[in-house]
Coordinates of C-alpha atoms in Angstrom, one line a residue:
Chain A
M745 CA 15.4 -23.2 30.6
N746 CA 13.2 -25.4 32.8
T747 CA 14.8 -28.8 33.3
S748 CA 11.4 -30.6 32.8
Q749 CA 11.4 -30.2 29.0
P750 CA 8.6 -31.9 27.0
T751 CA 9.5 -34.3 24.3
I752 CA 8.7 -32.6 21.0
L753 CA 8.1 -34.2 17.6
V754 CA 8.4 -32.0 14.6
F755 CA 6.6 -33.4 11.6
H756 CA 6.9 -31.7 8.2
P757 CA 7.2 -33.4 4.8
N758 CA 10.3 -31.4 3.9
Q759 CA 11.3 -28.8 6.6
S760 CA 11.2 -30.8 9.8
K761 CA 15.0 -30.4 10.4
E762 CA 14.8 -26.6 9.9
Y763 CA 12.0 -26.3 12.5
A764 CA 13.9 -28.6 14.9
A765 CA 17.1 -26.6 14.6
C766 CA 15.2 -23.4 15.3
I767 CA 13.5 -24.8 18.3
H768 CA 16.8 -26.3 19.5
D769 CA 18.3 -22.8 19.3
Y770 CA 15.7 -21.7 21.9
G771 CA 17.2 -24.2 24.4
F772 CA 14.9 -27.2 23.9
T773 CA 17.0 -30.3 23.6
S774 CA 14.5 -33.0 23.4
V775 CA 13.3 -32.5 19.8
K776 CA 12.7 -35.4 17.3
T777 CA 11.9 -35.1 13.6
A778 CA 9.9 -37.0 11.1
S779 CA 9.0 -36.4 7.4
T780 CA 7.0 -39.6 6.5
P781 CA 4.2 -41.5 8.2
E782 CA 6.7 -44.4 8.9
E783 CA 9.2 -42.1 10.6
A784 CA 6.4 -40.5 12.6
E785 CA 5.1 -43.8 13.9
N786 CA 8.6 -44.8 15.0
Q787 CA 9.1 -41.4 16.8
L788 CA 5.7 -41.2 18.5
P789 CA 6.4 -43.3 21.6
G790 CA 7.3 -40.8 24.4
T791 CA 6.3 -37.8 22.4
E792 CA 4.3 -35.2 24.4
V793 CA 4.0 -32.4 21.9
I794 CA 3.7 -32.4 18.2
L795 CA 4.4 -29.5 15.9
G796 CA 3.0 -30.7 12.6
W797 CA 2.1 -29.9 9.0
N798 CA 0.2 -32.5 7.0
F799 CA 0.6 -34.9 9.9
P800 CA -0.6 -38.4 9.3
T801 CA -3.5 -38.0 11.8
Q802 CA -4.5 -41.7 11.7
L803 CA -1.5 -42.4 13.9
L804 CA -3.1 -40.4 16.7
H805 CA -5.4 -43.2 17.7
K806 CA -2.6 -45.8 17.9
P807 CA -1.1 -46.8 21.3
A808 CA 2.2 -45.2 20.2
A809 CA 0.5 -41.8 20.5
S810 CA -0.8 -42.3 24.0
S811 CA 1.8 -39.9 25.4
V812 CA 0.8 -37.0 23.1
R813 CA -0.8 -34.2 25.2
W814 CA -1.0 -31.3 22.7
F815 CA -0.9 -30.8 18.9
Q816 CA 0.4 -27.5 17.5
S817 CA -0.5 -27.1 13.8
I818 CA 1.7 -25.1 11.5
G819 CA -0.7 -22.7 9.8
A820 CA -3.6 -20.3 10.7
G821 CA -6.4 -22.5 9.3
V822 CA -7.2 -25.8 10.8
D823 CA -10.3 -26.7 8.7
D824 CA -8.6 -29.9 7.5
L825 CA -8.0 -31.1 11.0
M826 CA -11.5 -30.2 12.1
A827 CA -12.9 -32.3 9.3
D828 CA -10.7 -35.2 10.2
P829 CA -12.4 -37.9 12.3
S830 CA -9.0 -39.3 13.3
I831 CA -8.2 -36.5 15.8
P832 CA -9.0 -37.6 19.3
E833 CA -11.7 -35.4 20.8
N834 CA -9.9 -34.4 23.9
L835 CA -6.5 -33.6 22.3
P836 CA -5.9 -29.9 22.6
I837 CA -5.1 -28.4 19.1
T838 CA -3.6 -25.0 18.6
R839 CA -3.2 -23.0 15.4
I840 CA -0.8 -20.2 14.6
V841 CA -2.3 -16.8 15.3
N842 CA -0.8 -13.3 15.2
Q843 CA 1.8 -14.3 12.6
F844 CA 0.1 -13.6 9.3
G845 CA -1.4 -10.2 9.8
T846 CA 1.6 -8.3 8.6
Y847 CA 2.1 -10.3 5.4
I848 CA -1.6 -10.7 4.5
S849 CA -2.4 -7.0 5.1
E850 CA 0.5 -6.0 2.8
Y851 CA -0.9 -8.4 0.2
V852 CA -4.3 -6.8 0.4
F853 CA -3.0 -3.3 0.0
T854 CA -0.6 -4.3 -2.8
F855 CA -3.6 -5.3 -4.9
L856 CA -6.0 -2.6 -3.8
L857 CA -3.4 0.0 -4.9
Y858 CA -2.3 -1.9 -8.0
L859 CA -5.9 -1.9 -9.2
L860 CA -6.8 1.6 -8.0
K861 CA -3.8 3.3 -9.5
D862 CA -4.1 1.2 -12.7
V863 CA -0.5 0.0 -12.7
P864 CA -1.0 -2.2 -15.8
R865 CA -1.9 0.9 -17.8
I866 CA 1.2 2.7 -16.5
R867 CA 3.5 -0.2 -17.3
Q868 CA 2.0 -0.5 -20.8
S869 CA 2.6 3.2 -21.5
Q870 CA 6.3 2.7 -20.6
I871 CA 6.5 -0.2 -23.1
D872 CA 4.8 2.0 -25.7
R873 CA 7.1 4.9 -24.9
S874 CA 4.0 7.0 -24.6
W875 CA 3.4 9.9 -22.1
D876 CA -0.1 9.2 -20.9
P877 CA -1.0 11.0 -17.7
F878 CA -4.3 10.2 -16.2
T879 CA -6.1 10.8 -12.9
S880 CA -6.8 7.8 -10.6
E881 CA -8.8 7.7 -7.5
S882 CA -7.8 7.7 -3.8
L883 CA -8.5 5.1 -1.2
T884 CA -9.5 7.9 1.1
G885 CA -13.2 7.7 1.9
K886 CA -13.7 4.3 0.1
T887 CA -15.3 1.6 2.2
I888 CA -13.5 -1.6 3.0
G889 CA -15.4 -4.5 4.6
I890 CA -13.5 -7.2 6.4
A891 CA -15.2 -10.5 7.0
G892 CA -13.5 -12.0 9.9
I893 CA -11.9 -9.7 12.4
G894 CA -9.3 -11.9 14.0
S895 CA -5.6 -11.0 14.2
I896 CA -5.3 -10.9 10.4
G897 CA -8.5 -8.8 10.0
A898 CA -7.3 -6.4 12.8
E899 CA -4.1 -5.7 10.9
I900 CA -6.0 -4.9 7.7
V901 CA -8.1 -2.5 9.8
R902 CA -5.0 -0.8 11.1
K903 CA -3.6 -0.2 7.6
A904 CA -7.0 0.9 6.2
R905 CA -7.0 3.6 8.9
A906 CA -3.7 5.0 7.6
F907 CA -5.4 5.2 4.2
D908 CA -8.3 7.0 5.7
M909 CA -10.8 4.4 4.6
D910 CA -14.2 3.8 6.1
V911 CA -13.9 0.4 7.7
H912 CA -16.8 -2.1 8.1
G913 CA -16.5 -5.5 9.6
L914 CA -18.5 -8.7 9.9
S915 CA -17.7 -11.3 12.4
F916 CA -19.3 -14.3 14.1
S917 CA -18.1 -13.5 17.6
G918 CA -18.3 -9.7 17.6
K919 CA -15.3 -9.7 19.9
Q920 CA -13.4 -7.1 18.0
A921 CA -16.4 -5.1 16.8
H922 CA -15.0 -2.0 18.4
L923 CA -12.2 -1.9 15.8
V924 CA -14.5 -1.0 12.9
D925 CA -16.9 1.9 12.1
R926 CA -19.8 -0.5 11.5
H927 CA -20.1 -4.1 12.6
F928 CA -22.4 -6.7 11.1
T929 CA -23.3 -10.1 12.4
A930 CA -23.5 -13.4 10.5
D931 CA -27.1 -12.9 9.6
E932 CA -26.5 -9.5 8.0
W933 CA -24.3 -10.4 5.1
E934 CA -26.4 -8.6 2.4
D935 CA -26.5 -5.4 4.4
F936 CA -22.8 -5.7 5.1
V937 CA -21.7 -6.1 1.4
K938 CA -24.0 -3.7 -0.3
E939 CA -22.2 -0.5 0.5
L940 CA -18.6 -1.8 0.2
D941 CA -16.0 -0.8 -2.4
Y942 CA -13.8 -3.7 -1.2
L943 CA -14.8 -7.0 0.4
V944 CA -11.9 -8.8 2.1
L945 CA -12.4 -12.4 3.3
T946 CA -10.2 -13.5 6.2
L947 CA -12.7 -15.9 7.8
P948 CA -11.8 -19.4 9.0
L949 CA -13.5 -22.2 7.0
T950 CA -16.1 -23.9 9.2
R951 CA -19.5 -25.5 8.5
A952 CA -21.0 -22.0 9.0
T953 CA -18.8 -20.3 6.5
H954 CA -18.6 -22.9 3.7
H955 CA -19.8 -21.2 0.5
I956 CA -21.0 -18.3 2.5
V957 CA -20.2 -16.0 -0.4
N958 CA -22.6 -17.2 -3.0
R959 CA -24.4 -15.7 -6.0
D960 CA -26.9 -13.8 -3.7
I961 CA -24.1 -12.1 -1.8
L962 CA -22.0 -11.4 -4.9
S963 CA -25.0 -9.9 -6.6
A964 CA -25.8 -7.7 -3.6
M965 CA -22.3 -6.1 -4.0
K966 CA -21.9 -2.8 -5.9
S967 CA -21.0 -3.5 -9.6
N968 CA -17.7 -1.6 -9.3
A969 CA -16.7 -3.3 -6.0
S970 CA -13.8 -5.7 -5.7
L971 CA -13.4 -8.9 -3.8
V972 CA -10.2 -10.2 -2.1
N973 CA -10.1 -13.7 -0.6
V974 CA -7.1 -14.5 1.7
G975 CA -9.1 -16.9 3.9
R976 CA -10.0 -20.2 2.3
G977 CA -11.2 -21.1 -1.2
E978 CA -14.3 -22.8 0.1
L979 CA -15.6 -19.6 1.6
I980 CA -16.7 -18.7 -1.9
A981 CA -19.0 -20.8 -4.1
E982 CA -16.5 -20.7 -7.0
E983 CA -19.0 -21.5 -9.7
D984 CA -21.2 -18.6 -8.7
L985 CA -18.1 -16.3 -8.7
Q986 CA -17.2 -17.5 -12.2
A987 CA -20.7 -16.6 -13.4
V988 CA -20.6 -13.2 -11.7
M989 CA -17.1 -12.3 -13.0
R990 CA -18.2 -13.3 -16.5
S991 CA -21.2 -11.0 -16.2
G992 CA -18.9 -8.1 -15.5
H993 CA -20.8 -7.4 -12.2
L994 CA -17.7 -6.9 -10.0
Q995 CA -14.6 -4.9 -11.0
A996 CA -12.1 -7.4 -9.8
A997 CA -11.6 -10.6 -7.8
V998 CA -8.2 -11.1 -6.2
L999 CA -7.9 -14.7 -5.1
D1000 CA -5.1 -16.2 -3.1
V1001 CA -7.0 -19.4 -2.1
F1002 CA -9.1 -21.8 -4.1
E1003 CA -11.5 -24.8 -3.6
K1004 CA -8.8 -26.9 -5.2
E1005 CA -5.1 -26.1 -4.8
P1006 CA -3.0 -25.9 -6.9
L1007 CA -5.6 -24.4 -9.1
P1008 CA -5.9 -26.8 -12.1
E1009 CA -4.1 -25.6 -15.2
D1010 CA -7.4 -25.6 -17.2
H1011 CA -9.3 -23.5 -14.7
P1012 CA -11.3 -20.7 -16.3
F1013 CA -10.1 -18.2 -13.6
Y1014 CA -6.7 -18.1 -15.3
S1015 CA -7.9 -16.4 -18.4
M1016 CA -10.5 -14.0 -16.9
P1017 CA -9.2 -10.5 -17.2
N1018 CA -10.9 -9.2 -14.0
V1019 CA -9.6 -12.2 -11.9
Y1020 CA -6.2 -11.9 -10.2
I1021 CA -4.8 -15.2 -9.1
T1022 CA -2.0 -15.7 -6.6
P1023 CA -0.8 -19.2 -5.5
H1024 CA -1.7 -19.2 -1.8
L1025 CA 1.3 -17.0 -0.9
S1026 CA -0.3 -14.1 1.0
G1027 CA 0.6 -15.4 4.4
P1028 CA 3.8 -17.3 4.3
S1029 CA 4.8 -19.5 7.4
T1030 CA 8.4 -18.6 8.1
T1031 CA 10.3 -21.2 10.1
E1032 CA 11.5 -18.5 12.4
G1033 CA 8.0 -17.0 13.0
V1034 CA 6.3 -20.4 13.5
S1035 CA 9.1 -21.6 15.8
H1036 CA 9.0 -18.5 17.9
F1037 CA 5.2 -18.8 18.3
F1038 CA 5.6 -22.5 19.2
V1039 CA 8.3 -22.0 21.7
E1040 CA 6.3 -19.3 23.5
N1041 CA 3.4 -21.7 23.6
V1042 CA 5.6 -24.5 25.0
K1043 CA 6.6 -22.2 27.9
R1044 CA 2.9 -21.6 28.6
F1045 CA 2.3 -25.3 28.3
L1046 CA 5.0 -26.0 30.9
E1047 CA 3.6 -23.3 33.2
G1048 CA 0.1 -24.5 32.9
Q1049 CA -1.1 -21.2 31.3
P1050 CA -3.8 -21.2 28.5
L1051 CA -2.2 -21.9 25.1
H1052 CA -2.3 -19.3 22.4
G1053 CA -4.4 -20.2 19.3
L1054 CA -6.3 -22.9 21.1
V1055 CA -9.0 -24.2 18.8
D1056 CA -12.6 -24.4 20.0
R1057 CA -13.6 -27.8 18.5
K1058 CA -17.3 -26.9 18.5
R1059 CA -16.7 -23.5 16.8
G1060 CA -14.2 -25.0 14.4
Y1061 CA -11.4 -22.5 14.7
Chain B
M938 CA -20.1 36.2 2.1
N939 CA -18.4 39.5 2.7
T940 CA -19.6 42.1 0.3
S941 CA -16.1 43.4 -0.4
Q942 CA -15.2 40.7 -2.8
P943 CA -11.9 40.8 -4.5
T944 CA -11.8 40.7 -8.3
I945 CA -10.4 37.3 -9.3
L946 CA -8.8 36.3 -12.6
V947 CA -8.5 32.6 -13.3
F948 CA -5.9 31.7 -15.9
H949 CA -5.6 28.2 -17.2
P950 CA -4.9 27.1 -20.8
N951 CA -7.9 24.7 -20.9
Q952 CA -9.7 24.6 -17.5
S953 CA -10.3 28.2 -16.5
K954 CA -14.1 27.9 -16.8
E955 CA -14.1 24.9 -14.5
Y956 CA -12.1 26.6 -11.8
A957 CA -14.2 29.7 -12.2
A958 CA -17.5 27.7 -11.8
C959 CA -16.1 26.0 -8.7
I960 CA -15.1 29.3 -7.1
H961 CA -18.4 30.9 -8.1
D962 CA -20.2 28.0 -6.2
Y963 CA -18.4 29.2 -3.1
G964 CA -20.3 32.5 -3.4
F965 CA -17.6 34.6 -5.2
T966 CA -19.3 36.5 -8.0
S967 CA -16.4 38.6 -9.4
V968 CA -14.5 35.9 -11.2
K969 CA -13.0 36.5 -14.7
T970 CA -11.3 33.9 -16.9
A971 CA -8.6 33.8 -19.5
S972 CA -6.9 31.0 -21.4
T973 CA -4.5 32.9 -23.6
P974 CA -2.0 35.7 -23.0
E975 CA -4.2 38.0 -25.1
E976 CA -7.3 37.3 -23.0
A977 CA -5.3 37.7 -19.8
E978 CA -4.0 41.1 -20.9
N979 CA -7.6 42.2 -21.6
Q980 CA -8.9 40.9 -18.3
L981 CA -6.0 42.2 -16.1
P982 CA -7.3 45.8 -15.4
G983 CA -9.0 45.8 -12.0
T984 CA -7.9 42.2 -11.2
E985 CA -6.7 41.9 -7.6
V986 CA -6.1 38.2 -7.3
I987 CA -4.8 35.7 -9.9
L988 CA -5.3 32.0 -9.7
G989 CA -3.0 30.8 -12.4
W990 CA -1.4 27.8 -14.2
N991 CA 1.3 28.6 -16.8
F992 CA 0.4 32.3 -16.5
P993 CA 2.1 34.6 -19.0
T994 CA 4.2 36.3 -16.3
Q995 CA 5.6 38.9 -18.6
L996 CA 2.2 40.7 -18.2
L997 CA 2.8 41.2 -14.5
H998 CA 5.1 44.2 -15.2
K999 CA 2.6 46.0 -17.5
P1000 CA 0.5 48.9 -16.2
A1001 CA -2.7 46.7 -16.6
A1002 CA -1.4 44.5 -13.8
S1003 CA -1.0 47.4 -11.3
S1004 CA -4.1 46.3 -9.3
V1005 CA -2.8 42.7 -8.8
R1006 CA -2.1 42.2 -5.1
W1007 CA -1.6 38.4 -4.9
F1008 CA -0.8 35.5 -7.2
Q1009 CA -2.0 31.9 -6.2
S1010 CA -0.3 29.3 -8.3
I1011 CA -2.0 26.0 -9.2
G1012 CA 0.5 23.4 -8.1
A1013 CA 2.8 22.5 -5.2
G1014 CA 6.0 23.4 -7.0
V1015 CA 6.8 27.0 -7.9
D1016 CA 10.4 26.5 -9.2
D1017 CA 9.3 27.8 -12.6
L1018 CA 8.0 31.1 -11.1
M1019 CA 11.1 31.4 -8.8
A1020 CA 13.3 31.2 -11.9
D1021 CA 11.2 33.8 -13.7
P1022 CA 12.6 37.4 -13.7
S1023 CA 9.2 38.7 -14.8
I1024 CA 7.6 38.2 -11.3
P1025 CA 7.6 41.5 -9.4
E1026 CA 9.6 41.1 -6.3
N1027 CA 7.0 42.3 -3.9
L1028 CA 4.0 40.3 -5.3
P1029 CA 3.0 37.7 -2.8
I1030 CA 3.0 34.2 -4.4
T1031 CA 1.3 31.2 -2.8
R1032 CA 1.5 27.6 -3.8
I1033 CA -0.9 24.7 -3.1
V1034 CA 0.0 22.8 0.1
N1035 CA -1.7 20.0 2.0
Q1036 CA -3.5 18.8 -1.2
F1037 CA -1.1 16.2 -2.6
G1038 CA 0.0 14.2 0.4
T1039 CA -2.8 11.6 0.1
Y1040 CA -2.3 10.9 -3.6
I1041 CA 1.5 11.0 -3.6
S1042 CA 1.8 8.8 -0.5
E1043 CA -0.6 6.3 -2.2
Y1044 CA 1.6 6.4 -5.3
V1045 CA 4.7 5.7 -3.2
F1046 CA 3.2 2.7 -1.4
T1047 CA 1.7 1.4 -4.7
F1048 CA 5.2 1.0 -6.1
L1049 CA 6.9 -0.1 -2.9
L1050 CA 4.4 -3.0 -2.6
Y1051 CA 4.4 -3.7 -6.3
L1052 CA 8.1 -4.2 -6.3
L1053 CA 8.4 -5.9 -2.9
K1054 CA 5.6 -8.5 -3.6
D1055 CA 6.9 -9.0 -7.2
V1056 CA 3.5 -8.5 -8.8
P1057 CA 5.0 -8.9 -12.3
R1058 CA 6.1 -12.4 -11.4
I1059 CA 2.6 -13.1 -10.0
R1060 CA 0.9 -11.8 -13.2
Q1061 CA 3.2 -13.7 -15.5
S1062 CA 2.4 -17.0 -13.6
Q1063 CA -1.3 -16.4 -14.2
I1064 CA -0.6 -15.9 -18.0
D1065 CA 1.4 -19.1 -17.9
R1066 CA -1.3 -21.0 -15.9
S1067 CA 1.5 -22.0 -13.5
W1068 CA 1.2 -22.4 -9.8
D1069 CA 4.3 -20.8 -8.5
P1070 CA 4.2 -19.9 -4.8
F1071 CA 7.1 -17.9 -3.5
T1072 CA 7.9 -16.0 -0.4
S1073 CA 8.4 -12.3 -0.5
E1074 CA 9.6 -9.9 2.1
S1075 CA 7.7 -7.5 4.3
L1076 CA 8.0 -3.7 4.7
T1077 CA 8.2 -4.2 8.4
G1078 CA 11.6 -3.2 9.7
K1079 CA 12.7 -1.8 6.3
T1080 CA 14.1 1.7 6.4
I1081 CA 12.5 4.4 4.3
G1082 CA 14.2 7.8 4.0
I1083 CA 12.1 10.8 3.0
A1084 CA 14.0 13.8 1.6
G1085 CA 11.7 16.8 2.2
I1086 CA 9.3 16.6 5.2
G1087 CA 6.6 19.0 4.2
S1088 CA 3.0 18.1 4.0
I1089 CA 3.6 15.4 1.4
G1090 CA 6.6 13.9 3.2
A1091 CA 4.6 13.9 6.5
E1092 CA 1.8 11.9 4.9
I1093 CA 4.4 9.3 3.6
V1094 CA 5.7 9.1 7.2
R1095 CA 2.2 8.4 8.5
K1096 CA 1.6 5.5 6.1
A1097 CA 5.1 4.2 6.7
R1098 CA 4.2 3.9 10.4
A1099 CA 1.3 1.7 9.5
F1100 CA 3.7 -0.6 7.7
D1101 CA 6.0 -0.6 10.8
M1102 CA 8.9 0.8 8.8
D1103 CA 11.9 2.6 10.3
V1104 CA 11.5 6.2 9.1
H1105 CA 14.4 8.5 8.4
G1106 CA 14.2 12.0 7.0
L1107 CA 16.3 14.8 5.6
S1108 CA 15.1 18.3 5.5
F1109 CA 16.6 21.8 5.1
S1110 CA 14.5 23.5 7.8
G1111 CA 14.3 20.6 10.3
K1112 CA 10.9 21.9 11.3
Q1113 CA 9.2 18.5 11.2
A1114 CA 12.3 16.5 12.4
H1115 CA 10.2 15.2 15.3
L1116 CA 8.1 13.1 12.9
V1117 CA 11.0 10.8 12.0
D1118 CA 13.1 8.3 13.9
R1119 CA 16.3 9.9 12.6
H1120 CA 16.7 13.3 11.1
F1121 CA 19.5 14.4 8.8
T1122 CA 20.5 17.9 7.7
A1123 CA 21.3 19.1 4.2
D1124 CA 25.0 18.5 4.7
E1125 CA 24.5 14.9 5.8
W1126 CA 23.2 13.4 2.5
E1127 CA 25.7 10.5 2.4
D1128 CA 25.0 9.4 5.9
F1129 CA 21.3 9.8 5.3
V1130 CA 21.2 7.5 2.2
K1131 CA 23.6 4.8 3.1
E1132 CA 21.3 2.8 5.4
L1133 CA 18.1 3.2 3.4
D1134 CA 16.1 0.5 1.7
Y1135 CA 14.0 3.2 0.0
L1136 CA 14.9 6.8 -0.7
V1137 CA 11.9 9.0 -1.5
L1138 CA 12.4 12.5 -2.9
T1139 CA 9.7 15.1 -2.1
L1140 CA 11.9 18.1 -2.0
P1141 CA 11.1 21.4 -3.8
L1142 CA 13.4 22.3 -6.6
T1143 CA 15.6 25.3 -5.6
R1144 CA 19.2 26.3 -6.3
A1145 CA 20.2 24.2 -3.2
T1146 CA 18.4 21.0 -4.4
H1147 CA 19.2 21.1 -8.1
H1148 CA 21.0 17.8 -9.0
I1149 CA 21.4 17.1 -5.3
V1150 CA 21.1 13.4 -6.0
N1151 CA 24.2 12.8 -8.1
R1152 CA 26.5 9.9 -8.7
D1153 CA 28.1 10.2 -5.3
I1154 CA 24.8 10.0 -3.5
L1155 CA 23.5 7.2 -5.6
S1156 CA 26.7 5.3 -5.1
A1157 CA 26.5 5.7 -1.4
M1158 CA 23.1 3.9 -1.4
K1159 CA 22.9 0.2 -0.7
S1160 CA 22.9 -1.8 -4.0
N1161 CA 19.5 -3.4 -3.2
A1162 CA 17.9 -0.1 -2.3
S1163 CA 15.3 1.7 -4.4
L1164 CA 14.7 5.3 -5.3
V1165 CA 11.4 7.1 -5.8
N1166 CA 11.2 10.6 -7.2
V1167 CA 7.9 12.5 -6.7
G1168 CA 9.5 15.9 -6.4
R1169 CA 11.0 17.4 -9.5
G1170 CA 13.1 15.8 -12.2
E1171 CA 16.0 18.2 -11.7
L1172 CA 16.6 17.0 -8.1
I1173 CA 18.4 14.1 -9.8
A1174 CA 21.4 14.3 -12.1
E1175 CA 19.6 12.1 -14.7
E1176 CA 22.8 11.1 -16.6
D1177 CA 24.3 9.9 -13.3
L1178 CA 21.2 8.0 -12.6
Q1179 CA 21.2 6.4 -16.0
A1180 CA 24.8 5.2 -15.5
V1181 CA 24.0 3.9 -12.0
M1182 CA 20.9 2.0 -13.2
R1183 CA 22.8 0.5 -16.1
S1184 CA 25.5 -0.7 -13.6
G1185 CA 22.8 -2.6 -11.7
H1186 CA 23.7 -0.8 -8.5
L1187 CA 20.2 0.0 -7.4
Q1188 CA 17.3 -2.3 -7.4
A1189 CA 14.7 0.0 -8.9
A1190 CA 14.1 3.7 -9.7
V1191 CA 10.5 4.8 -9.7
L1192 CA 10.3 8.2 -11.5
D1193 CA 7.2 10.4 -11.8
V1194 CA 9.1 13.5 -12.7
F1195 CA 11.9 14.2 -15.2
E1196 CA 14.3 16.9 -16.3
K1197 CA 12.3 17.2 -19.5
E1198 CA 8.6 16.5 -19.5
P1199 CA 7.0 14.8 -21.4
L1200 CA 10.0 12.4 -21.3
P1201 CA 11.2 12.2 -24.9
E1202 CA 10.2 9.1 -26.8
D1203 CA 13.8 8.1 -27.4
H1204 CA 14.8 8.4 -23.7
P1205 CA 16.9 5.5 -22.5
F1206 CA 14.8 5.3 -19.3
Y1207 CA 11.9 3.8 -21.2
S1208 CA 13.7 0.5 -21.9
M1209 CA 15.6 0.1 -18.7
P1210 CA 14.1 -2.9 -16.8
N1211 CA 14.8 -1.5 -13.4
V1212 CA 13.4 1.9 -14.1
Y1213 CA 9.6 2.5 -13.6
I1214 CA 8.3 5.6 -15.4
T1215 CA 5.1 7.4 -14.7
P1216 CA 4.0 10.5 -16.5
H1217 CA 3.9 13.1 -13.7
L1218 CA 0.6 11.7 -12.3
S1219 CA 1.4 11.0 -8.6
G1220 CA -0.2 14.3 -7.3
P1221 CA -3.1 15.3 -9.5
S1222 CA -4.5 18.8 -9.0
T1223 CA -8.3 18.4 -8.9
T1224 CA -10.3 21.4 -9.7
E1225 CA -12.3 20.9 -6.5
G1226 CA -9.3 20.5 -4.3
V1227 CA -7.5 23.5 -5.7
S1228 CA -10.6 25.7 -5.7
H1229 CA -11.3 24.8 -2.1
F1230 CA -7.7 25.6 -1.1
F1231 CA -7.9 28.9 -3.0
V1232 CA -11.2 30.0 -1.6
E1233 CA -10.0 29.4 2.0
N1234 CA -7.0 31.5 1.1
V1235 CA -9.2 34.3 -0.3
K1236 CA -11.1 34.4 3.0
R1237 CA -7.7 34.8 4.8
F1238 CA -6.7 37.5 2.3
L1239 CA -9.9 39.4 3.0
E1240 CA -9.4 39.1 6.7
G1241 CA -5.8 40.1 6.6
Q1242 CA -4.6 36.7 7.9
P1243 CA -1.4 35.1 6.7
L1244 CA -1.9 33.2 3.5
H1245 CA -1.4 29.4 3.3
G1246 CA 1.4 28.3 1.1
L1247 CA 3.1 31.7 1.0
V1248 CA 6.4 31.3 -0.8
D1249 CA 9.6 32.6 0.8
R1250 CA 11.3 34.1 -2.3
K1251 CA 14.7 33.8 -0.8
R1252 CA 14.3 30.1 0.2
G1253 CA 12.6 29.5 -3.2
Y1254 CA 9.5 27.5 -2.0

């Protein structure tokens, strides 16, 4: 380990000690922790790097934060930070990338297969002690469209290939367009969705993607298509989706993220038979995974190399 | 189409007309159908090729069957025919191969993911309108063991690769041993199963595989491992499995095939919480798929090429 170690502050409401222990195990000895805004303010002087979740960002403008040179967010989405005027414009912010693809792609195929093979019918037959063979379809030849082809989208593409699906994609940058059979740009949403059997949202939430999936887009989808949202709740105009699901236009909506989380107990989604709700669990941040990613980034930071997951403030992710 | 067409008899208790129409669409005009033993006996004279499901095999020794030169079974398993003394020893029998891998591998991953991601807990939370996030595991790095590496097993291997699993295999022939990370032979069952997270049975039923998965093998498995049977019910000593599942030794048994089918209404499996029953639906024979396979084989038959799926009578599959 390089002797010139940066002073690290880990902020997490209830897991700061676990992250610190993990980072310490990698040989970093100058690691402080805080779980409340007060603790954070006390620990800030001398801190060069923050690893934070729900960090009290208003502290970043105080003199105590003048030594902070980089902020690593715990999580793939930084829409909350981008919308936060407290973040100094020149402070580099990084987000976690390449950590969630495995889990989120497994989540997507769990539900695609659960619905396709009609597992609820199978389970009910067992309860009824009835022998009810039926033929279900195959994913082979079905078309999946992935909106957002970052590290998560790319992993969904890879698994879709193993299921011999046709893979379409829409992205703003077009950087990974080569991964998909057909690529669409941000002004081709209707063309993109109209041939899909499955639309999967993995987009970051930015001003450009807020409520991008509205009534027009949902109506342009095939009536037997299904929607999966593992990005952010605000990508979808939820009231429009409610109306569409009530009309029976789509076969299923599988939602891991919502405009308001936790989803309020009285939300209509809970009782809609074609809506499948999961409590924002598709891409869990494991302490080990995040710490490993962070430590690799610290090494790059010390060596002056470009950081992984560096957020483009203008683009918003 | 060659003008020397063979005379084909399609026998199926309730779908013979559908198969015949499909085969006719490929340009074969000499296609007869039968749905009962009486009809079959009347149609046999002059028949050269039989495409059959539950065919009344006792007819094959009658003089009316003297023109029959080849029997194509509808289905991947021919254990019933092999056990049937009515089948003339020199009659070539073929089974369907390369048709079921897609469906059966989808079935396997449907249940692996359903269990791993605890979909029942997720669905119950929605019913309870409760926001209950939890962390589940990933298939990455888990070990799947496939007993029987034919065309079905090979397709399971391919999908397991996309989920970054460690893939072990056991086979009698060893012909496709190169597909798996570790290959075991038929006398290494205990070594094979003891490190697995998932044991998937795709073996044919023969004298050598009957009740091959018995109490000793089940007990050698890890207590948190799961078993999936998409081969034949008789591969497992069902009474042993009942005892093991009652003891809580395995996490789950997913069974698509049983010693007696339909599974009797009073069978204890129905009410065992860690046993997942499906009514022999994992590998559906579609009329189109079977007809396509058969027609390709008829062309080979006419050209004197080796038939696909030719059964080795000694080996039993």
